Coordinates of C-alpha atoms in Angstrom, one line a residue:
Chain A
M280 CA 0.1 -0.1 -0.1
N281 CA 0.8 3.7 -0.5
V282 CA 0.2 5.2 3.0
L283 CA 0.1 9.0 3.7
I284 CA 0.5 10.1 7.3
V285 CA -1.1 13.6 8.0
H286 CA 0.4 14.6 11.3
A287 CA -0.1 17.9 13.4
H288 CA 1.3 18.2 16.9
P289 CA 3.0 21.5 18.2
E290 CA 5.7 19.5 20.2
A291 CA 8.2 17.6 18.2
G292 CA 8.9 15.2 21.3
S293 CA 5.1 14.5 21.9
F294 CA 3.8 10.9 22.4
T295 CA 1.6 11.6 19.4
T296 CA 4.7 12.3 17.4
A297 CA 5.8 8.9 18.6
M298 CA 2.8 7.3 17.3
R299 CA 3.6 8.9 13.9
D300 CA 7.0 7.2 13.9
A301 CA 5.5 4.0 15.1
A302 CA 3.2 4.0 12.2
A303 CA 5.8 5.0 9.6
D304 CA 8.4 2.3 10.8
T305 CA 5.8 -0.4 11.1
L306 CA 4.2 0.0 7.9
T307 CA 7.6 0.4 6.2
A308 CA 8.9 -2.7 7.6
A309 CA 5.8 -4.5 6.4
G310 CA 6.7 -3.4 2.9
H311 CA 4.3 -0.4 2.4
Q312 CA 5.5 3.2 0.9
V313 CA 4.9 5.8 3.5
L314 CA 4.9 9.5 2.9
I315 CA 4.3 12.0 6.2
S316 CA 2.9 15.4 5.8
D317 CA 4.1 17.0 9.2
L318 CA 1.8 20.0 9.2
Y319 CA 3.6 22.0 11.8
E320 CA 7.1 21.4 10.3
M321 CA 5.7 22.4 7.1
K322 CA 4.2 25.5 8.2
F323 CA 1.1 24.5 6.4
N324 CA -1.5 27.3 5.7
P325 CA -4.9 26.1 6.9
V326 CA -6.9 29.2 5.7
A327 CA -9.1 28.6 2.7
S328 CA -9.2 31.9 0.7
A329 CA -9.0 33.2 -3.0
N330 CA -5.1 33.0 -2.7
D331 CA -5.6 29.3 -3.2
F332 CA -6.3 29.7 -6.9
L333 CA -3.8 31.1 -9.5
S334 CA -6.6 32.5 -11.3
R335 CA -10.2 32.1 -10.9
A336 CA -13.5 31.5 -12.8
N337 CA -15.4 34.6 -11.1
E338 CA -12.8 37.0 -10.0
D339 CA -15.6 39.4 -8.4
Y340 CA -17.4 36.6 -6.2
L341 CA -15.6 33.7 -4.4
V342 CA -17.5 30.5 -4.1
Y343 CA -14.8 28.3 -2.7
A344 CA -16.0 24.9 -4.0
L345 CA -16.6 26.2 -7.5
E346 CA -13.2 27.6 -7.8
Q347 CA -11.7 24.5 -6.4
R348 CA -13.2 22.7 -9.2
H349 CA -12.3 25.0 -11.8
A350 CA -8.8 25.3 -10.6
D351 CA -8.3 21.7 -10.2
A352 CA -9.5 21.0 -13.7
N353 CA -7.2 23.8 -15.2
G354 CA -4.2 23.3 -13.3
L355 CA -4.8 26.4 -11.4
L356 CA -4.5 25.2 -7.7
A357 CA -2.0 26.8 -5.4
P358 CA 1.3 24.7 -5.2
D359 CA 1.0 23.8 -1.5
I360 CA -2.5 22.4 -2.2
K361 CA -1.5 20.6 -5.5
V362 CA 1.6 18.9 -3.6
E363 CA -1.1 17.4 -0.9
L364 CA -3.6 16.4 -3.4
D365 CA -1.1 14.5 -5.3
K366 CA -0.2 12.9 -2.0
V367 CA -4.0 12.0 -1.6
V368 CA -4.5 10.7 -5.2
W369 CA -1.1 8.4 -4.7
A370 CA -2.4 6.9 -1.2
D371 CA -4.2 3.6 -0.7
L372 CA -4.4 4.6 3.1
I373 CA -4.4 8.1 4.8
I374 CA -3.7 8.1 8.5
F375 CA -4.8 11.2 10.5
N376 CA -2.5 11.4 13.4
F377 CA -3.2 14.1 15.9
P378 CA -4.2 15.2 19.5
I379 CA -7.9 16.0 20.3
Y380 CA -8.4 19.8 20.5
W381 CA -12.1 20.5 21.4
F382 CA -13.4 17.1 20.3
S383 CA -11.8 17.8 16.8
M384 CA -8.4 18.2 15.2
P385 CA -6.2 21.0 15.7
A386 CA -6.9 24.0 13.4
V387 CA -4.1 23.4 11.1
M388 CA -5.4 19.9 10.2
K389 CA -8.9 21.0 9.8
G390 CA -7.6 23.5 7.1
W391 CA -5.6 20.6 5.3
I392 CA -8.9 19.2 4.8
D393 CA -10.7 22.1 4.1
R394 CA -7.9 23.1 1.3
V395 CA -6.9 19.7 0.1
F396 CA -10.0 17.6 -0.3
V397 CA -11.1 19.6 -3.6
S398 CA -14.6 19.7 -4.8
G399 CA -15.2 17.7 -7.9
R400 CA -11.9 15.5 -7.8
C401 CA -12.8 14.2 -4.1
Y402 CA -16.4 14.7 -4.0
G403 CA -19.3 16.6 -5.6
G404 CA -23.0 16.2 -6.9
M405 CA -24.3 12.9 -5.9
R406 CA -20.6 11.7 -5.3
F407 CA -20.4 11.3 -1.5
Y408 CA -20.7 8.5 0.9
D409 CA -20.5 5.1 -0.9
R410 CA -20.1 7.0 -4.1
G411 CA -17.6 9.3 -2.9
G412 CA -14.2 10.3 -5.0
M413 CA -12.0 8.5 -2.4
K414 CA -14.0 5.4 -2.6
G415 CA -11.2 2.3 -2.8
K416 CA -9.0 4.1 -0.2
K417 CA -8.9 3.6 3.5
A418 CA -8.8 6.1 6.3
L419 CA -7.6 5.6 9.7
V420 CA -7.9 8.3 12.6
A421 CA -5.2 8.0 15.1
L422 CA -5.4 10.3 18.1
T423 CA -4.5 11.0 21.8
L424 CA -6.6 12.7 24.5
G425 CA -6.5 13.3 28.2
G426 CA -10.0 11.7 29.0
Q427 CA -10.5 8.1 30.2
P428 CA -12.7 5.5 28.3
H429 CA -15.5 5.5 30.9
M430 CA -16.1 9.2 30.1
F431 CA -17.2 8.0 26.7
D432 CA -19.4 5.5 27.7
V433 CA -22.8 5.5 26.3
D434 CA -24.1 6.8 29.9
G435 CA -20.5 8.5 30.1
V436 CA -20.2 12.3 30.8
H437 CA -19.4 13.0 27.1
G438 CA -21.2 10.1 25.4
P439 CA -19.5 7.9 22.8
L440 CA -16.2 9.5 21.2
S441 CA -17.2 8.2 17.8
E442 CA -20.4 10.4 18.2
M443 CA -18.1 13.5 19.3
L444 CA -16.0 12.8 16.2
R445 CA -19.1 12.3 13.7
H446 CA -18.1 15.4 11.8
L447 CA -15.0 13.7 11.0
L448 CA -15.6 10.1 10.6
R449 CA -18.9 10.3 8.9
G450 CA -19.3 13.7 7.8
T451 CA -15.7 14.1 6.3
L452 CA -14.1 10.7 5.6
G453 CA -17.3 8.7 5.3
Y454 CA -18.7 11.3 3.2
L455 CA -15.6 11.3 0.8
G456 CA -16.0 7.6 0.4
F457 CA -13.1 6.3 2.4
E458 CA -13.4 2.9 4.1
V459 CA -13.1 4.4 7.6
L460 CA -11.4 2.1 10.1
H461 CA -12.3 2.3 13.6
P462 CA -10.3 5.0 15.4
F463 CA -6.9 4.1 17.3
V464 CA -7.3 6.1 20.7
G465 CA -4.4 7.0 22.9
W466 CA -6.5 7.4 26.2
H467 CA -5.2 9.5 29.0
V468 CA -2.0 10.1 27.5
P469 CA -0.7 13.1 29.5
Y470 CA -1.1 11.1 32.7
I471 CA 0.0 7.6 32.2
S472 CA 3.4 6.0 33.1
Q473 CA 6.1 5.4 30.4
D474 CA 5.4 1.6 30.6
A475 CA 1.9 2.3 29.9
R476 CA 3.0 4.6 26.9
T477 CA 5.4 1.8 25.6
A478 CA 2.3 -0.7 25.8
L479 CA 0.3 1.9 24.0
L480 CA 2.8 1.9 21.2
D481 CA 3.0 -1.7 21.1
T482 CA -0.8 -2.0 20.7
Y483 CA -0.8 0.4 17.9
R484 CA 1.8 -1.3 15.9
A485 CA 0.0 -4.5 16.2
R486 CA -3.2 -2.7 15.0
L487 CA -1.2 -1.4 11.8
R488 CA -0.1 -5.0 11.1
T489 CA -3.5 -6.2 10.8
L490 CA -5.1 -3.2 8.9
D491 CA -6.4 -5.6 6.1
S492 CA -8.6 -7.8 8.4
Q493 CA -10.3 -5.1 10.1
K494 CA -14.1 -4.0 9.5
A495 CA -15.0 -0.7 8.5
M496 CA -17.3 1.8 10.0
V497 CA -20.8 1.8 8.5
F498 CA -22.4 4.7 6.9
P499 CA -25.3 5.2 4.5
S500 CA -25.5 3.9 1.0
L501 CA -27.1 6.4 -1.5
D502 CA -28.7 3.4 -3.0
D503 CA -31.1 3.8 0.0
F504 CA -32.1 7.4 -1.0
D505 CA -33.7 8.7 -4.1
D506 CA -32.3 11.5 -6.5
L507 CA -33.5 14.3 -4.4
L508 CA -31.8 12.6 -1.3
R509 CA -35.2 11.3 0.2
P510 CA -35.2 8.1 2.0
K511 CA -36.5 5.4 -0.5
A512 CA -38.3 3.4 2.2
S513 CA -40.3 6.4 3.5
D514 CA -40.9 7.8 0.1
A515 CA -42.7 4.5 -0.8
A516 CA -44.7 4.3 2.5
Chain B
M11 CA -26.0 42.6 26.6
N12 CA -22.3 42.8 25.5
V13 CA -22.3 40.9 22.2
L14 CA -19.3 39.4 20.5
I15 CA -19.6 38.1 16.8
V16 CA -17.1 36.0 15.7
H17 CA -17.3 35.8 11.9
A18 CA -15.4 33.7 9.3
H19 CA -16.0 33.8 5.6
P20 CA -13.4 34.1 2.7
E21 CA -16.0 36.3 0.6
A22 CA -16.7 39.7 1.9
G23 CA -20.0 39.8 -0.4
S24 CA -21.3 36.5 1.1
F25 CA -24.7 36.0 2.4
T26 CA -22.9 34.9 5.6
T27 CA -21.6 38.2 5.9
A28 CA -25.0 39.9 5.4
M29 CA -26.1 37.7 8.5
R30 CA -23.2 39.1 10.5
D31 CA -24.4 42.7 9.4
A32 CA -28.2 41.8 10.1
A33 CA -27.1 40.6 13.6
A34 CA -24.8 43.5 14.4
D35 CA -27.7 46.1 13.2
T36 CA -30.6 44.2 14.9
L37 CA -28.7 43.9 18.3
T38 CA -27.3 47.5 18.1
A39 CA -30.9 48.8 17.4
A40 CA -32.2 47.0 20.5
G41 CA -29.6 48.7 22.7
H42 CA -26.9 46.2 22.8
Q43 CA -23.2 46.7 22.6
V44 CA -21.6 44.8 19.6
L45 CA -18.0 44.0 18.7
I46 CA -17.4 42.0 15.4
S47 CA -14.0 39.7 15.1
D48 CA -13.8 39.3 11.4
L49 CA -11.2 36.5 11.4
Y50 CA -10.6 36.8 7.6
E51 CA -10.1 40.5 7.9
M52 CA -8.0 40.2 10.8
K53 CA -5.9 37.7 9.1
F54 CA -6.3 35.7 12.6
N55 CA -3.4 33.1 12.9
P56 CA -5.4 29.9 13.8
V57 CA -2.4 27.7 14.4
A58 CA -1.9 27.0 18.3
S59 CA 2.0 26.8 18.9
A60 CA 4.8 27.7 21.3
N61 CA 4.8 31.2 19.8
D62 CA 1.5 31.9 21.7
F63 CA 3.5 32.5 24.9
L64 CA 6.0 35.4 25.6
S65 CA 7.7 32.9 27.8
R66 CA 7.0 29.4 29.1
A67 CA 6.8 27.5 32.4
N68 CA 8.7 24.7 30.5
E69 CA 10.8 25.8 27.7
D70 CA 11.8 22.3 26.7
Y71 CA 8.6 20.4 26.2
L72 CA 5.3 22.1 25.2
V73 CA 2.0 21.2 26.9
Y74 CA -0.3 23.7 25.2
A75 CA -2.9 23.7 27.8
L76 CA -0.5 24.1 30.9
E77 CA 1.3 26.9 29.1
Q78 CA -2.2 28.5 28.3
R79 CA -3.0 28.6 32.2
H80 CA 0.6 29.9 33.1
A81 CA 0.8 32.5 30.3
D82 CA -2.9 33.9 31.2
A83 CA -2.0 34.0 35.0
N84 CA 1.3 35.7 34.3
G85 CA 0.2 38.1 31.6
L86 CA 2.3 36.3 29.0
L87 CA -0.2 35.4 26.3
A88 CA 0.6 36.4 22.6
P89 CA -1.1 39.8 22.2
D90 CA -3.5 38.6 19.5
I91 CA -4.9 36.1 21.8
K92 CA -5.2 38.5 24.6
V93 CA -7.3 41.0 22.6
E94 CA -9.7 38.1 21.8
L95 CA -9.8 36.8 25.3
D96 CA -10.7 40.2 26.7
K97 CA -13.5 40.2 24.3
V98 CA -14.7 36.9 25.4
V99 CA -14.6 38.2 29.0
W100 CA -16.5 41.1 28.2
A101 CA -19.2 39.6 26.1
D102 CA -22.7 38.1 27.5
L103 CA -23.4 36.6 24.4
I104 CA -21.1 35.2 21.6
I105 CA -22.3 34.4 18.3
F106 CA -20.4 32.2 15.8
N107 CA -21.1 33.0 12.4
F108 CA -19.9 31.0 9.7
P109 CA -20.2 28.7 6.6
I110 CA -20.1 24.9 7.2
Y111 CA -17.0 23.3 6.1
W112 CA -17.0 19.7 6.5
F113 CA -19.9 19.7 9.1
S114 CA -17.8 22.1 11.3
M115 CA -16.1 25.4 11.1
P116 CA -13.7 26.9 8.5
A117 CA -10.2 26.2 10.1
V118 CA -9.5 29.9 10.9
M119 CA -12.5 29.9 13.3
K120 CA -11.6 26.5 14.8
G121 CA -8.1 28.0 15.6
W122 CA -9.9 31.0 17.3
I123 CA -11.4 28.2 19.5
D124 CA -8.1 26.3 20.0
R125 CA -6.2 29.4 21.0
V126 CA -8.6 31.9 22.8
F127 CA -10.5 29.6 25.0
V128 CA -7.5 29.1 27.4
S129 CA -7.4 26.5 29.9
G130 CA -7.6 27.7 33.4
R131 CA -9.5 30.9 32.9
C132 CA -12.3 29.1 30.5
Y133 CA -12.5 25.8 31.8
G134 CA -10.1 23.2 33.6
G135 CA -10.2 20.5 36.2
M136 CA -13.9 19.9 37.0
R137 CA -14.9 23.3 35.7
F138 CA -16.8 22.1 32.5
Y139 CA -20.2 21.7 31.3
D140 CA -22.6 23.3 34.0
R141 CA -19.6 24.2 36.0
G142 CA -17.6 25.7 33.1
G143 CA -16.0 28.9 33.1
M144 CA -18.3 30.7 30.6
K145 CA -21.3 29.9 32.8
G146 CA -23.6 32.8 32.7
K147 CA -22.8 33.7 29.0
K148 CA -25.0 32.6 26.1
A149 CA -23.6 31.2 22.5
L150 CA -25.2 31.1 19.4
V151 CA -24.1 29.4 16.3
A152 CA -25.3 31.0 13.3
L153 CA -24.4 29.2 10.0
T154 CA -25.1 28.6 6.3
L155 CA -24.9 25.5 4.2
G156 CA -25.9 23.9 0.8
G157 CA -27.9 21.2 2.1
Q158 CA -31.7 21.2 2.6
P159 CA -33.5 20.3 5.9
H160 CA -34.9 16.6 4.8
M161 CA -31.2 15.7 4.5
F162 CA -30.9 16.2 8.2
D163 CA -34.1 14.5 9.3
V164 CA -33.6 11.6 12.1
D165 CA -33.8 9.2 8.7
G166 CA -32.1 11.7 6.5
V167 CA -28.9 10.9 4.5
H168 CA -26.8 12.9 7.1
G169 CA -28.9 12.4 10.4
P170 CA -29.5 15.5 12.5
L171 CA -27.4 18.7 12.0
S172 CA -27.0 18.8 15.9
E173 CA -25.4 15.5 15.9
M174 CA -23.0 16.5 13.3
L175 CA -22.1 19.6 15.2
R176 CA -21.9 17.9 18.5
H177 CA -18.3 18.5 18.9
L178 CA -19.2 22.2 18.7
L179 CA -22.5 22.7 20.4
R180 CA -22.0 20.0 23.2
G181 CA -18.1 19.4 23.1
T182 CA -17.0 22.9 23.0
L183 CA -19.6 25.6 23.9
G184 CA -21.6 23.3 26.2
Y185 CA -18.3 21.9 27.8
L186 CA -17.2 25.8 28.3
G187 CA -20.3 26.3 30.4
F188 CA -22.3 28.6 27.8
E189 CA -26.0 28.6 27.6
V190 CA -26.0 27.1 24.2
L191 CA -29.1 28.4 22.1
H192 CA -30.5 26.4 19.3
P193 CA -28.4 27.0 16.1
F194 CA -29.6 29.4 13.4
V195 CA -29.5 27.5 9.9
G196 CA -29.6 29.2 6.7
W197 CA -30.3 26.2 4.7
H198 CA -29.5 25.8 1.1
V199 CA -28.3 29.4 0.8
P200 CA -26.2 29.0 -2.6
Y201 CA -29.3 27.8 -4.5
I202 CA -32.1 30.0 -3.1
S203 CA -33.8 33.1 -4.6
Q204 CA -33.0 36.7 -3.6
D205 CA -36.4 36.8 -2.2
A206 CA -35.7 33.7 0.0
R207 CA -32.5 35.2 1.2
T208 CA -34.2 38.1 2.2
A209 CA -36.8 36.5 4.2
L210 CA -34.0 34.3 5.6
L211 CA -32.5 37.5 7.0
D212 CA -35.7 38.7 8.4
T213 CA -36.4 35.4 10.2
Y214 CA -33.1 35.6 11.5
R215 CA -33.4 39.3 12.8
A216 CA -36.7 38.1 14.4
R217 CA -34.8 35.5 16.1
L218 CA -32.1 37.9 17.4
R219 CA -34.9 40.0 19.1
T220 CA -36.3 37.3 21.2
L221 CA -33.2 35.7 22.4
D222 CA -34.3 36.2 26.0
S223 CA -37.2 33.9 25.7
Q224 CA -35.4 31.0 24.1
K225 CA -34.5 27.8 25.6
A226 CA -31.3 26.6 25.7
M227 CA -29.9 23.0 24.6
V228 CA -29.4 20.6 27.3
F229 CA -26.2 19.0 28.3
P230 CA -24.9 16.9 31.1
S231 CA -25.0 18.2 34.6
L232 CA -21.8 17.4 36.6
D233 CA -24.0 16.9 39.6
D234 CA -24.9 13.6 38.1
F235 CA -21.3 12.3 38.0
D236 CA -18.8 11.4 41.0
D237 CA -15.3 13.1 41.4
L238 CA -13.9 10.5 38.8
L239 CA -17.0 11.4 36.5
R240 CA -18.6 8.0 36.9
P241 CA -22.5 8.4 36.6
K242 CA -23.7 8.5 40.1
A243 CA -26.7 6.3 39.3
S244 CA -24.7 3.3 37.9
D245 CA -22.1 4.0 40.9
A246 CA -25.1 3.2 43.4
A247 CA -26.4 0.2 41.5

């Protein structure tokens, strides 16, 4: 497989960074090709703007998604976007590796998603969920957080982590058509012992060696909706 | 009331920008004080990093939340953060006004949240949800999107919008202690007529005139959890 690891952490010595390296080493040793986009190191610009297009279909009024389509089709995407989009096209698996900030990604990674998953190439019209442009590729979210598992039980104080991350797992990666693997979660990382951290990395490495046999998350199929995206079942009722 | 509108849209002529102005005009006419943080116009930096602190408690290893506490307590926050944090402290109501990007905020607004809601002052330890540091303040999310309401029905293709936005409504604003009003949603904005847009702005203005009588969203109370954040009910069972 071709594997892209998109990594964002402001501390180069962090455990999250050790997860990035464990993934790169493990996947390389298993014979895969690995590229890393280290967004802090790259000083990646996360702000979607008119500057993302070398020229525009409409210079007077910016509709970002329409300009993404126009620019991608005509070779007019800003170079920093084009480089990342080429990696996305190349990749069979994308790993998003980050510490949870506000039950989501750090802004620099959110901006990578805003700018790189361009309309047209990656999704658009009725091309989403199981018809999304990333169909055939896998995605894995690998994250760290301070909380403990019981806080994310169904009756826990926050409810299920997968529900907090629904905008990413379903609304972004599922929407794009990825086969979304269940997240790898580094629980309670700032508070655990060095031995526990070592064990957590071992668990992550074992997980990475068996990606092929893991079931993906289940999202809607557009087969169950009509051309106006109304549920077919209730439409017939 | 003191009202802060945090606005992010890359097109100054957008409908989302018209919503910003409708809110500012309506609330000012009702006798409220209004400040606007226009994140694109300000070229706000959304990337949390070591540069956010004039000096650090630990110069060798960055734990962002701990440095936020240290810097806030010692007057060491970067000036662009301090200006925004002062607005947050001043505000009785914060309106987050943005177009949906990937079922969340544009990265520049995510970064405003990452950097401005500092640990210690705004939340920390057992100070979250109904004990959060923003208790006594209201928050309103006002957003635009291309989708239509039926796509977000319980049996719709995406499921409820409030679930897609759970990381923001509950995980961020509820967690911080805000009284979170139900979002104002500008549905299908890129595709509707000028008359429909005018009507939508009128609906928004009417909503803004009756904020005092609106029920807030319901989130957990820490009274229902023990000191280890285990549910008290199941603990007693």
